[in-house]
XYZ file of C-alpha atoms in Angstrom:
751
model
C 0.000 0.000 0.000
C 1.335 3.418 -0.893
C 2.320 5.774 1.916
C -0.143 8.329 0.580
C -3.150 6.041 0.938
C -6.006 6.859 3.282
C -4.901 4.426 5.988
C -7.838 2.988 7.928
C -6.565 -0.218 9.409
C -9.577 -1.514 11.303
C -7.265 -3.248 13.786
C -4.306 -4.083 11.537
C -0.810 -3.044 12.666
C 0.579 -0.707 9.997
C 3.834 1.210 10.253
C 3.868 4.962 10.847
C 4.171 7.094 7.713
C 4.503 10.775 7.057
C 2.757 12.973 4.544
C -0.883 13.147 3.427
C -2.857 10.092 4.433
C -6.143 10.602 2.609
C -6.820 11.330 -1.000
C -10.499 12.150 -0.964
C -13.423 13.029 1.171
C -15.324 9.798 1.534
C -13.396 6.722 0.562
C -13.093 3.946 3.132
C -9.706 2.276 2.581
C -10.925 -0.936 4.189
C -12.786 -1.648 0.924
C -9.480 -1.813 -0.972
C -7.281 0.482 -3.018
C -8.862 2.842 -5.505
C -7.895 3.759 -9.034
C -9.295 7.206 -8.290
C -6.743 8.005 -5.604
C -4.498 11.031 -5.866
C -1.828 12.384 -3.590
C -2.632 16.092 -3.536
C -6.342 16.622 -3.037
C -6.300 17.328 0.713
C -7.635 20.839 0.246
C -9.281 22.344 -2.806
C -10.233 25.666 -1.280
C -7.679 27.535 -3.370
C -7.974 25.562 -6.616
C -8.653 27.777 -9.622
C -10.946 26.894 -12.478
C -8.002 26.548 -14.836
C -6.257 24.122 -12.528
C -9.388 22.012 -12.334
C -9.609 21.865 -16.129
C -5.958 20.773 -16.317
C -6.590 18.008 -13.790
C -9.629 16.854 -15.728
C -7.605 16.657 -18.941
C -4.813 14.799 -17.162
C -6.919 12.010 -15.734
C -9.743 10.921 -13.451
C -8.308 12.419 -10.236
C -10.370 15.575 -10.756
C -13.490 13.539 -10.084
C -12.534 13.645 -6.407
C -12.225 17.438 -6.203
C -15.051 19.212 -4.400
C -17.231 20.864 -7.110
C -16.564 24.595 -7.372
C -20.214 25.427 -8.046
C -21.102 24.022 -4.603
C -18.639 26.295 -2.820
C -21.078 28.151 -0.624
C -20.711 27.643 3.103
C -24.164 26.122 3.464
C -23.340 23.555 0.776
C -19.966 22.526 2.182
C -19.740 19.054 3.708
C -19.032 18.127 7.298
C -15.494 16.845 7.835
C -14.433 13.694 9.641
C -10.894 12.958 10.809
C -10.025 9.398 11.791
C -6.962 7.170 11.682
C -6.751 3.626 13.041
C -3.120 4.131 14.037
C -4.295 6.068 17.080
C -5.468 2.703 18.453
C -1.825 1.691 18.799
C -1.591 3.663 22.054
C -2.240 0.834 24.510
C -1.382 -0.025 28.078
C 1.998 -1.777 28.305
C 1.157 -2.945 31.831
C -1.765 -5.278 31.193
C -1.840 -6.595 34.748
C -4.413 -9.232 35.732
C -7.159 -7.324 33.873
C -6.224 -5.860 30.485
C -9.282 -3.596 30.295
C -8.774 0.115 30.882
C -11.413 2.893 30.691
C -9.400 4.658 27.966
C -9.877 1.705 25.628
C -8.209 1.867 22.181
C -11.456 0.636 20.617
C -13.280 3.830 21.667
C -12.513 5.569 18.386
C -13.170 2.476 16.259
C -16.588 2.082 17.876
C -17.513 5.658 17.006
C -16.301 5.287 13.419
C -18.213 2.043 12.937
C -21.345 3.751 14.290
C -20.899 6.572 11.774
C -20.618 3.984 8.967
C -23.685 2.037 10.058
C -25.691 5.264 10.215
C -24.642 6.130 6.664
C -22.532 9.159 7.540
C -19.354 7.783 5.930
C -19.249 6.519 2.337
C -18.363 2.828 1.888
C -19.431 2.183 -1.708
C -17.632 1.846 -5.038
C -15.267 4.334 -6.618
C -17.638 4.979 -9.501
C -20.466 5.765 -7.102
C -18.104 8.002 -5.115
C -17.261 10.100 -8.177
C -20.966 10.580 -8.948
C -21.791 11.578 -5.350
C -18.978 14.120 -5.171
C -20.240 15.640 -8.408
C -23.947 15.762 -7.536
C -24.406 15.335 -3.744
C -21.136 16.341 -2.048
C -22.759 16.994 1.347
C -24.429 13.576 1.576
C -21.475 12.039 3.441
C -18.725 13.315 5.714
C -15.652 14.645 3.887
C -12.556 12.810 5.029
C -9.869 14.983 6.640
C -6.460 13.263 6.642
C -4.724 12.814 9.974
C -0.976 13.347 10.157
C 1.663 13.413 12.889
C 2.077 16.826 14.475
C 5.588 18.248 14.340
C 7.766 19.041 17.316
C 7.458 22.757 16.528
C 3.659 22.514 16.579
C 3.613 20.610 19.872
C 6.008 23.096 21.478
C 3.720 26.020 20.686
C 1.845 24.774 23.755
C 4.148 22.399 25.648
C 7.629 22.752 27.112
C 10.312 21.064 24.943
C 11.228 18.811 27.881
C 7.662 17.505 27.915
C 7.834 16.700 24.200
C 11.135 14.864 24.709
C 9.652 12.885 27.621
C 6.846 11.598 25.394
C 9.238 10.961 22.504
C 11.515 8.926 24.786
C 8.643 6.458 25.388
C 9.160 5.091 21.869
C 12.697 4.041 22.823
C 11.879 2.349 26.127
C 11.711 -1.399 26.564
C 8.458 -3.169 27.294
C 9.602 -3.822 30.851
C 10.348 -0.132 31.385
C 6.977 0.896 29.926
C 5.109 -1.557 32.145
C 6.924 -0.295 35.209
C 6.200 3.313 34.271
C 2.506 2.575 33.651
C 2.174 0.765 36.972
C 3.570 3.821 38.746
C 1.678 6.519 36.827
C -1.737 4.902 36.334
C -2.958 5.959 39.757
C -3.716 9.136 41.694
C -3.739 12.443 39.859
C -1.339 11.240 37.122
C -3.815 8.553 35.995
C -1.819 7.687 32.869
C -0.662 4.587 31.029
C 1.924 4.366 28.254
C 2.956 1.875 25.568
C 5.482 1.375 22.802
C 3.377 3.339 20.257
C 2.093 6.042 22.624
C 4.374 8.715 21.164
C 3.358 8.021 17.549
C -0.365 7.822 18.349
C -0.155 11.045 20.356
C 1.414 12.852 17.408
C -1.399 11.722 15.100
C -4.032 12.688 17.673
C -2.609 16.205 17.870
C -2.102 16.349 14.102
C -5.689 15.236 13.531
C -6.953 18.060 15.736
C -4.762 20.542 13.846
C -5.939 19.446 10.394
C -9.569 19.328 11.525
C -9.509 22.883 12.864
C -7.550 24.219 9.883
C -10.037 22.640 7.465
C -12.905 24.381 9.235
C -11.128 27.747 9.439
C -10.133 27.759 5.759
C -13.535 26.634 4.497
C -12.580 23.217 3.153
C -15.504 21.950 5.247
C -18.285 23.813 7.032
C -17.640 21.967 10.316
C -15.917 18.779 11.390
C -15.585 15.949 13.898
C -12.129 14.651 14.869
C -12.360 11.104 16.256
C -8.999 11.161 18.009
C -7.160 9.642 20.931
C -5.341 9.807 23.282
C -7.387 12.717 24.623
C -5.719 15.964 25.625
C -7.543 18.371 27.933
C -5.793 17.278 31.168
C -2.243 17.550 29.758
C -0.366 20.457 31.323
C 2.332 22.660 29.828
C 5.074 20.445 31.219
C 3.466 17.133 32.188
C 0.963 14.495 31.058
C -1.969 13.412 33.211
C -5.466 11.976 33.120
C -5.042 9.694 30.057
C -3.626 12.723 28.156
C -0.161 13.169 26.608
C -0.377 16.249 24.359
C -3.159 18.821 24.726
C -4.684 18.509 21.265
C -7.204 21.358 21.260
C -4.873 24.135 22.507
C -2.247 23.041 19.978
C -4.777 23.285 17.150
C -6.095 26.606 18.454
C -2.643 28.185 18.655
C -1.709 27.038 15.142
C -4.957 28.359 13.647
C -4.357 31.736 15.285
C -0.762 31.804 14.013
C -1.454 30.574 10.459
C -4.712 32.456 9.841
C -4.596 35.677 11.910
C -7.202 37.385 9.713
C -9.634 34.465 9.819
C -9.134 33.159 13.339
C -8.283 35.630 16.080
C -10.842 34.775 18.787
C -11.601 31.148 19.657
C -14.210 29.651 21.957
C -13.238 26.300 23.490
C -16.316 24.641 24.965
C -15.420 21.636 27.132
C -18.356 19.428 28.101
C -16.264 16.491 29.342
C -17.447 15.500 32.816
C -13.944 16.238 34.152
C -12.516 19.738 34.300
C -10.011 20.466 31.533
C -7.310 21.727 33.852
C -4.696 21.702 31.086
C -6.688 23.917 28.723
C -7.572 26.290 31.559
C -3.995 26.734 32.699
C -2.607 27.157 29.179
C -5.001 30.011 28.382
C -5.767 31.450 31.830
C -4.504 34.931 30.944
C -5.250 34.862 27.196
C -7.883 37.456 26.160
C -8.503 35.804 22.769
C -9.380 32.318 24.048
C -12.691 31.944 25.855
C -12.641 28.640 27.752
C -15.977 27.402 29.118
C -16.031 24.104 30.989
C -19.064 22.172 32.229
C -17.856 19.553 34.676
C -18.483 17.858 37.993
C -16.528 19.723 40.664
C -17.902 18.357 43.947
C -16.016 20.861 46.065
C -12.728 19.966 44.395
C -12.951 16.245 45.215
C -13.848 15.018 41.714
C -11.001 14.309 39.269
C -8.688 16.090 38.483
C -9.129 17.480 42.008
C -6.908 20.054 43.652
C -3.553 20.861 41.983
C -0.354 20.050 43.846
C 0.522 23.743 43.778
C -2.113 25.603 45.843
C -1.476 28.730 43.750
C -2.714 26.953 40.603
C -6.468 27.446 40.017
C -8.682 24.377 39.890
C -12.140 23.898 38.392
C -13.957 26.016 40.988
C -16.461 28.533 39.647
C -14.597 31.397 41.317
C -11.629 31.026 38.944
C -12.410 33.454 36.125
C -9.025 34.057 34.486
C -6.184 36.456 35.172
C -4.713 39.667 33.786
C -5.944 40.392 30.258
C -7.772 37.039 30.319
C -9.982 37.974 33.272
C -13.501 36.786 32.533
C -12.344 34.495 29.713
C -12.308 31.396 31.935
C -15.810 30.181 32.820
C -16.093 27.152 35.095
C -19.559 25.672 35.492
C -18.585 23.206 38.200
C -21.520 21.047 39.273
C -21.874 20.314 42.964
C -22.166 16.559 42.343
C -22.626 13.795 39.792
C -26.083 12.915 38.541
C -26.563 15.958 36.313
C -28.665 15.503 33.185
C -30.382 17.226 30.281
C -32.153 19.804 32.447
C -28.946 21.047 34.056
C -26.905 21.105 30.831
C -29.596 22.849 28.790
C -30.063 25.428 31.560
C -26.304 26.022 31.656
C -26.272 26.627 27.907
C -29.285 28.925 27.963
C -28.299 30.951 31.024
C -24.488 31.051 30.850
C -22.795 29.473 27.834
C -24.670 31.000 24.908
C -25.086 34.553 26.283
C -21.352 34.804 27.043
C -20.392 33.097 23.779
C -22.500 35.502 21.694
C -21.021 38.481 23.512
C -17.502 37.131 22.915
C -18.352 36.602 19.205
C -15.668 34.014 18.296
C -14.169 33.312 14.882
C -13.991 29.580 15.593
C -15.673 27.213 18.049
C -13.797 24.112 19.202
C -15.707 21.584 21.286
C -13.577 19.500 23.641
C -16.102 16.733 23.358
C -15.774 14.249 26.143
C -18.858 12.043 26.363
C -18.355 10.756 29.906
C -21.306 12.850 31.138
C -23.494 10.719 28.865
C -26.166 8.489 30.327
C -24.637 5.042 30.757
C -21.056 6.120 31.484
C -20.271 4.690 34.914
C -17.192 6.864 35.390
C -19.144 10.099 34.982
C -22.433 8.899 36.540
C -24.413 11.658 34.821
C -27.447 11.446 32.537
C -26.935 13.608 29.458
C -28.748 12.066 26.481
C -27.699 12.038 22.801
C -30.580 14.438 22.105
C -29.125 16.937 24.578
C -25.692 16.704 22.954
C -27.390 17.393 19.616
C -29.158 20.484 20.970
C -25.972 21.834 22.568
C -24.125 21.337 19.277
C -26.911 23.049 17.359
C -26.724 26.083 19.638
C -22.952 26.324 19.194
C -23.407 26.179 15.404
C -25.057 29.605 15.611
C -21.634 31.060 16.470
C -18.620 31.908 14.276
C -20.588 31.563 11.051
C -21.072 27.890 11.828
C -17.334 27.142 12.046
C -17.399 24.366 14.657
C -14.677 21.750 15.137
C -15.447 18.847 17.487
C -12.435 17.074 19.009
C -12.986 13.904 21.023
C -11.827 13.878 24.640
C -13.114 11.377 27.218
C -16.086 9.015 27.345
C -15.633 5.400 28.381
C -18.862 3.502 27.757
C -18.629 2.348 24.140
C -22.356 2.441 23.473
C -22.916 5.791 25.195
C -19.945 7.461 23.518
C -20.966 6.169 20.070
C -24.611 7.222 20.297
C -23.672 10.638 21.668
C -21.016 11.221 18.999
C -23.462 10.137 16.312
C -26.043 12.668 17.513
C -23.406 15.421 17.361
C -22.227 14.395 13.883
C -25.772 14.222 12.503
C -26.431 17.707 13.835
C -23.226 19.009 12.250
C -24.408 17.549 8.940
C -27.634 19.529 9.119
C -30.152 17.176 10.707
C -32.463 19.011 13.131
C -31.885 18.011 16.753
C -34.528 15.549 17.937
C -37.490 16.729 19.961
C -36.819 16.322 23.646
C -38.554 16.888 26.955
C -36.299 19.032 29.128
C -36.484 17.971 32.802
C -36.591 20.532 35.563
C -33.209 21.627 36.834
C -32.298 20.577 40.371
C -32.306 23.254 43.055
C -28.608 22.825 43.821
C -27.652 23.065 40.149
C -29.697 26.262 39.824
C -27.680 27.694 42.710
C -24.453 26.805 40.899
C -25.593 28.660 37.764
C -26.652 31.686 39.814
C -23.218 31.812 41.420
C -21.473 31.484 38.059
C -23.539 34.406 36.797
C -22.598 36.488 39.830
C -18.882 35.751 39.441
C -18.909 36.784 35.783
C -21.189 39.803 36.049
C -18.171 42.171 36.297
C -16.796 40.903 32.967
C -19.838 40.262 30.765
C -22.730 42.616 30.094
C -25.091 39.683 29.563
C -24.411 38.389 33.088
C -25.238 41.638 34.879
C -29.065 41.767 34.895
C -30.261 40.750 38.331
C -26.753 40.606 39.847
C -25.711 43.237 42.368
C -22.281 44.447 43.466
C -22.416 43.538 47.151
C -19.103 45.145 48.085
C -20.175 48.438 46.550
C -23.522 48.267 48.362
C -21.804 47.592 51.686
C -19.685 50.695 51.200
C -22.946 52.608 50.838
C -24.224 51.282 54.211
C -26.809 49.046 52.534
C -28.671 46.311 54.393
C -30.013 42.994 53.209
C -33.756 43.245 52.695
C -34.622 40.412 55.089
C -33.024 42.395 57.940
C -34.962 45.506 56.935
C -38.211 43.542 56.822
C -37.641 42.064 60.269
C -36.894 45.493 61.729
C -40.157 46.720 60.234
C -42.008 43.748 61.729
C -40.519 44.490 65.130
C -41.574 48.120 64.913
C -45.131 47.216 63.897
C -45.500 44.615 66.641
C -43.937 46.955 69.193
C -46.259 49.850 68.333
C -49.355 47.672 68.040
C -48.861 45.179 70.875
C -45.838 46.367 72.841
C -43.791 43.318 71.866
C -40.097 43.226 72.801
C -37.053 41.210 71.694
C -36.270 38.168 73.834
C -32.601 37.982 74.757
C -30.883 34.746 73.723
C -27.962 34.367 76.100
C -25.654 32.380 73.875
C -22.951 33.823 71.668
C -23.749 32.015 68.422
C -27.521 32.072 68.807
C -27.549 35.703 69.892
C -25.742 36.779 66.738
C -28.086 34.702 64.607
C -31.393 35.597 66.257
C -31.021 39.177 67.408
C -34.483 40.769 66.913
C -35.802 37.439 65.579
C -37.618 36.381 68.801
C -40.300 38.848 69.955
C -42.641 38.444 72.962
C -45.564 40.316 74.454
C -45.093 42.045 77.814
C -45.913 40.026 80.929
C -45.573 36.749 79.081
C -44.504 34.875 82.216
C -47.797 35.713 83.987
C -50.080 34.820 81.074
C -52.640 31.990 81.225
C -52.506 31.223 77.514
C -49.558 31.324 75.148
C -49.241 31.034 71.372
C -45.723 30.244 70.116
C -45.333 30.874 66.365
C -42.212 29.596 64.561
C -42.259 30.913 61.014
C -40.335 31.664 57.836
C -39.683 35.310 56.925
C -42.526 37.094 55.099
C -42.930 36.305 51.418
C -41.505 38.845 48.965
C -43.096 39.457 45.565
C -41.636 41.736 42.925
C -42.120 42.545 39.265
C -38.657 43.398 37.849
C -38.216 45.974 35.125
C -38.416 44.051 31.813
C -35.351 45.840 30.385
C -32.750 45.836 33.140
C -34.244 43.526 35.813
C -34.257 46.388 38.333
C -36.679 45.998 41.228
C -38.410 49.218 42.276
C -40.098 49.519 45.688
C -43.506 50.378 44.251
C -43.444 47.147 42.231
C -42.598 44.952 45.220
C -44.779 43.602 48.031
C -44.314 41.877 51.396
C -46.906 39.294 52.465
C -46.946 38.418 56.158
C -49.600 35.809 56.896
C -48.603 35.598 60.592
C -49.816 39.073 61.647
C -53.532 38.207 61.608
C -52.863 35.273 63.942
C -50.920 37.484 66.362
C -53.712 40.105 66.349
C -56.360 37.469 66.998
C -54.392 35.725 69.754
C -53.787 38.969 71.646
C -57.485 39.861 71.323
C -58.226 36.584 73.097
C -55.839 37.356 75.980
C -53.043 35.146 74.688
C -49.422 36.011 75.245
C -47.467 35.604 71.998
C -43.919 34.513 71.229
C -43.050 35.268 67.610
C -39.953 33.404 66.321
C -38.726 34.412 62.878
C -36.303 31.893 61.349
C -34.350 33.596 58.534
C -33.331 31.575 55.507
C -29.852 32.989 55.887
C -27.964 34.751 58.673
C -26.338 37.985 57.580
C -22.582 38.250 58.099
C -20.853 41.613 57.534
C -18.027 40.016 55.565
C -20.346 38.381 53.006
C -19.803 39.668 49.470
C -21.634 37.085 47.339
C -24.347 38.560 45.136
C -26.339 35.346 45.440
C -26.444 33.430 48.689
C -28.473 30.208 48.791
C -30.734 29.310 51.702
C -29.206 27.328 54.503
C -29.435 23.601 53.815
C -31.733 21.515 55.994
C -28.933 20.070 58.103
C -27.665 23.541 59.011
C -31.201 24.810 59.629
C -32.068 21.801 61.762
C -29.012 22.154 64.000
C -29.607 25.856 64.465
C -33.340 25.700 65.092
C -32.991 22.709 67.437
C -30.527 24.673 69.536
C -32.827 27.694 69.563
C -36.082 25.877 70.405
C -34.518 23.790 73.166
C -32.910 26.927 74.641
C -36.241 28.787 74.640
C -38.036 25.845 76.249
C -35.393 25.249 78.919
C -34.930 28.899 79.869
C -38.381 30.367 79.352
C -41.408 28.286 78.369
C -41.159 25.471 80.904
C -40.590 28.016 83.681
C -43.873 29.841 82.993
C -45.880 28.132 85.753
C -48.946 30.330 85.230
C -49.460 29.214 81.640
C -52.222 26.621 81.392
C -52.483 26.438 77.588
C -49.529 26.491 75.207
C -50.249 26.266 71.496
C -47.479 25.755 68.937
C -47.727 27.003 65.358
C -45.189 26.244 62.612
C -45.192 28.096 59.302
C -43.177 27.090 56.215
C -39.776 25.396 56.521
C -39.454 26.789 60.035
C -42.056 24.289 61.228
C -39.041 22.019 61.583
C -38.633 23.800 64.941
C -41.886 22.249 66.206
C -40.647 18.788 65.281
C -37.270 19.287 66.983
C -38.880 20.600 70.179
C -41.328 17.674 70.429
C -38.605 15.083 69.836
C -35.837 16.495 72.023
C -37.970 17.707 74.941
C -40.367 14.811 75.729
C -42.121 16.729 78.541
C -43.415 19.298 76.021
C -46.521 17.295 75.139
C -47.734 17.441 78.767
C -47.854 21.252 78.565
C -48.969 21.756 74.945
C -52.690 21.837 74.180
C -52.399 21.734 70.401
C -50.167 22.112 67.350
C -50.955 23.864 64.049
C -48.604 23.632 61.086
C -48.711 25.149 57.600
C -46.512 23.208 55.185
C -45.450 24.130 51.651
C -42.063 22.383 51.632
C -40.735 19.123 53.075
C -43.320 17.255 55.132
C -41.451 15.925 58.164
C -42.439 13.018 60.464
C -42.527 13.386 64.232
C -41.392 10.171 65.913
C -39.092 9.184 68.744
C -37.335 5.960 69.676
C -37.457 7.041 73.316
C -41.068 8.240 73.484
C -43.089 5.619 71.617
C -46.363 7.510 72.267
C -45.188 10.735 70.617
C -46.429 10.000 67.081
C -49.915 9.067 68.273
C -50.069 12.168 70.507
C -49.021 14.305 67.531
C -51.731 12.748 65.368
C -54.413 13.401 67.996
C -53.396 16.961 68.837
C -52.445 18.606 65.557
C -53.782 20.211 62.416
C -51.181 20.000 59.608
C -52.306 21.975 56.559
C -50.463 21.078 53.330
C -50.717 23.151 50.143
C -52.882 21.808 47.358
C -49.987 21.649 44.894
C -47.590 19.813 47.221
C -45.702 16.930 45.593
C -47.117 14.402 48.065
C -50.571 14.665 46.459
C -49.247 13.842 42.979
C -48.403 10.257 43.961
C -50.989 7.887 45.418
C -48.433 6.005 47.518
C -47.090 9.250 49.003
C -50.603 10.507 49.660
C -51.362 7.342 51.670
C -48.043 7.590 53.469
C -48.581 11.137 54.772
C -51.839 10.072 56.410
C -49.917 7.906 58.868
C -49.788 9.128 62.438
C -46.179 10.279 62.485
C -47.020 13.102 60.037
C -49.816 14.400 62.271
C -53.408 15.094 61.289
C -52.633 16.041 57.680
C -55.228 18.139 55.837
C -54.996 18.908 52.125
C -55.676 22.588 51.663
C -57.579 23.895 48.671
C -55.183 26.856 48.588
C -51.816 27.104 46.853
C -49.004 29.015 48.523
C -48.215 29.638 52.167
C -49.918 33.007 52.692
C -53.028 31.968 50.770
C -53.285 28.789 52.852
C -52.951 30.691 56.132
C -55.708 33.087 55.082
C -57.991 30.270 53.900
C -57.799 28.336 57.188
C -57.815 31.279 59.595
C -61.305 30.465 60.936
C -60.535 26.726 61.155
C -57.443 27.393 63.259
C -59.373 29.685 65.603
C -61.977 26.997 66.170
C -59.296 24.320 66.709
C -57.545 26.436 69.364
C -60.718 27.591 71.152
C -62.022 24.035 71.426
C -58.781 22.930 73.101
C -58.454 25.772 75.557
C -58.866 24.923 79.225
C -62.345 26.092 80.344
C -62.216 29.365 82.362
C -63.672 27.776 85.501
C -60.825 25.235 85.578
C -58.175 27.953 85.681
C -60.024 30.232 88.074
C -60.824 32.962 85.554
C -63.721 35.325 85.943
C -66.398 34.622 83.342
C -68.343 37.330 81.514
C -71.498 36.478 83.517
C -69.612 36.849 86.805
C -68.252 40.205 85.673
C -71.798 41.355 84.918
């Protein structure tokens, strides 16, 4: 076979060769040699009409030239770069189990899937000539892979790193096995073999030729099926299955060779692992926008924390440096398990707005498919349809100049189906219809934080994001503190209520002004203790700039009517406001999520037990204590009943309004607690609560440990409290100790 043939070995061991390796766009060399082959038809972008006529006179090779009359960008084909020789990179240290996640057959599986789906031509030479002449976009146009040169590699990597990889080709099998055994663990996570150097050169060269073909208009877009992957490789060291960092090498060469066509490049990395190598190579580069969607898990997920603490990792707070500030966007998920909803939301809220504002000349996708559903290493659930939609959105950038370069992905079926969906979209097929799931609450928080971090650098990220540090310099206060101060003033003026001092350092700082009581509470006969969420805020932002104006915002406090009524009935009242977040002066985040349930539970348990031990149980005059929980804060009622067993002897009734998690009240110590709670409570649950959507859940919440659960006809917390105001009054009045039993003077006796 001639050295200039399009070498596709399908598992055969062929020697390395230099020079052009493909002679046409579609031919599959596994079908045999072709009489139509030529050695110089890699790119026809600059071929003149006269040259084409000369070729046609000289022989049949011109039949394989892309037709000039089709040379409009919309009629250009999609490119495909593949070379079987990249499979020669294999683990020299087989060990007891030869399988490795970075399996050489990964690329072959993808290519075979493309063939079966009819994306790659496998017919006769005569049919090929006809298709190129009449339907040149029907199949993928073959882009030849070639070894990258040392000069190309060293545009990104240190020469010592290149020499280290080159030296692998001269090591003995025993040395390679020993090296693999040492390096294929921890953060290095790398194996090597006798052909690793050669395969790595072709992988990098394939990325280069793919990107150059897209930039110069030989193809409209392209998919490089290459390995070993590259995005973990650092400037001076390999890691994470990666030897040379393919995408940065290709990006640098395109910028150098085509400065007028390719100045600004977007690298979108959707591999489930953070592309630490790409980030660090371009961290201060203003002309490379690197956006990475990956699992971060507080820095615990691979590649984890760098050895040098000064080196940035995949955390969302790392936004670039110097002239590249804002050009590094990390969308680091809090955990595995992300799916279509999270990835589509990330694209719609972060990726595409920033990408459009950046306005790149070329888009390169570092396409790892280990976030795909079925990949055990990534443990996420992104479907092929989602990959298609993300690709389609990226095709709206850079005049459609998109180059896809394979990175990770270790389940052969998942990687093949996902790659196929991307390739079909590149070729012009509409992305399939898909149902987009709701995004998880934690993932939404991640996206909000990413937006806040990048608001200083991107106009599109600024709506709805405030500069907290600037506001603090202007003596601003968080609105929830302002609202609570207003509540205190209203309750003080109306009912003479005062703050209750919490004599503990941590609790005092957290609940200053949050616990209010009526005067003379210790001498009262009846007491209503209300544990509630802050008032609900409603606002209609300005449609242009998202600004919230006071006259377009409202505060709804459903608790006030209950306080007014209780005081009118000679109740003392303890009003406990449980904020979703405790203000700290040093906080500068524009978006601060609510406290998680574990934090809230620990804090509210401490508070409720302190109030009971130091106040409520000491009020000997009180004959009737009623507890009311509102919103998530009703967790405080649960904690008090469980951790202070004597409470139920003093409490006459419990009323709860629930719009969030419905929590059971049970105790291993007090086996009668759940039944007591069932007999002495009214637990109103909003009509649209998730428990009513499932028959099994609906039956479950009727068990005694959830209390006397009542499905409200109202939706929303405030609406529910208003709807059941009369019912709650009746419930409390019926359970009050009769006046004659507590020695009170009745109305008849007064008369």
